[in-house]
Coordinates of C-alpha atoms in Angstrom, one line a residue:
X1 CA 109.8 106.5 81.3
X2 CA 110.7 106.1 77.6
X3 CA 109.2 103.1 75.4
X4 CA 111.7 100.5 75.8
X5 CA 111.4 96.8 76.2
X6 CA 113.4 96.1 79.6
X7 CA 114.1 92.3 78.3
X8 CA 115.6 93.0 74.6
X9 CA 116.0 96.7 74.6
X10 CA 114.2 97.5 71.4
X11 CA 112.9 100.7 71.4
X12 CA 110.5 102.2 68.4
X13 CA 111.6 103.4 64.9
X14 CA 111.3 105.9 62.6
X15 CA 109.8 106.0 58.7
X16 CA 108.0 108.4 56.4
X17 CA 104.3 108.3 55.9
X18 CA 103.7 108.1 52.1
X19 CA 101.1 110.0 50.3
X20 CA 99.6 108.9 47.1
X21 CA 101.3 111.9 45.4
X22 CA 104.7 110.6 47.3
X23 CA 105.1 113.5 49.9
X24 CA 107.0 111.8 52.3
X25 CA 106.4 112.9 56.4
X26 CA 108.0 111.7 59.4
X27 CA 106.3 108.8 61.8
X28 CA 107.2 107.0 64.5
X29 CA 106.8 102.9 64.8
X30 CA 106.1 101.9 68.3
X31 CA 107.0 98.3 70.0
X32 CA 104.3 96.2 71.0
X33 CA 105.3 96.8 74.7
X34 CA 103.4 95.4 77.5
X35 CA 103.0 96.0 81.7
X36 CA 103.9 92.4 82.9
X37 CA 103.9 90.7 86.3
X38 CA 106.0 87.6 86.3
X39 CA 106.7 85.1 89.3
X40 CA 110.1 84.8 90.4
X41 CA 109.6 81.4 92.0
X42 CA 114.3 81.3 93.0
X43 CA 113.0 84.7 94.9
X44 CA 109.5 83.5 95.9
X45 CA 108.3 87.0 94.6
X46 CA 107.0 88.9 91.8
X47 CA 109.1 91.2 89.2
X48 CA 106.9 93.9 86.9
X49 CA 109.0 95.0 83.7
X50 CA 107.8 96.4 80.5
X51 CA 108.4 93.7 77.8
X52 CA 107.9 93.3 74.0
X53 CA 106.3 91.0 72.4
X54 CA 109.5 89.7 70.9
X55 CA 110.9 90.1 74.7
X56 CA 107.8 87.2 76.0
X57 CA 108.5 84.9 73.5
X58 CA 112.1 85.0 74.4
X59 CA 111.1 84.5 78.2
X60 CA 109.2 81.5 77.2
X61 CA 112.2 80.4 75.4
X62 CA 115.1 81.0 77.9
X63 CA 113.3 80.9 81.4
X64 CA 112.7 84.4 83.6
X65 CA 115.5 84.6 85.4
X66 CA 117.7 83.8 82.3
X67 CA 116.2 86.8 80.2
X68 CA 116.6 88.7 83.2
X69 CA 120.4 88.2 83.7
X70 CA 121.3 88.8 80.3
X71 CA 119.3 91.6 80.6
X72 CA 121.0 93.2 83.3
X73 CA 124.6 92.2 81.4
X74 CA 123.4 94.5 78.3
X75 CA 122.2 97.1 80.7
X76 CA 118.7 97.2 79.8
X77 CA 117.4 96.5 83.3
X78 CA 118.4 98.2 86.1
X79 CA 118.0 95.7 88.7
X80 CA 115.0 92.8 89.3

């Protein structure tokens, strides 16, 4: 299973490492991604996704099963 946050979809990024003589090499940015357990209390049950950062604060912001509708519209989430 790929590094992707199930409630926003972001997934990492790719940069160059600088040296000090400016040699540039590739690196990958990961997501601050995190295994959660949330309580679906319109289900009386629990859901476990893999959510960013950005993805908890949004959560907090829109309500679970909000984040997770939308989420299923874009496609990021299978099913809940």
């Amino acid at each position: 299973m790929s590094r992707v946050c199930q409630i926003t979809g972001k997934s990492f990024m790719v940069g160059n490492n600088v040296s000090h003589s400016k040699r540039r090499t590739k690196r990958r940015f990961d997501i601050n991604l995190f295994k959660k357990k949330f309580y679906l209390p319109e289900e009386d049950r629990w859901v476990s996704i893999r959510v960013s950062a950005a993805g908890l604060r949004m959560i907090n912001k829109v309500g679970l099963l909000a984040a997770l509708k939308q989420a299923k519209e874009k496609g990021f989430i299978a099913n809940f």
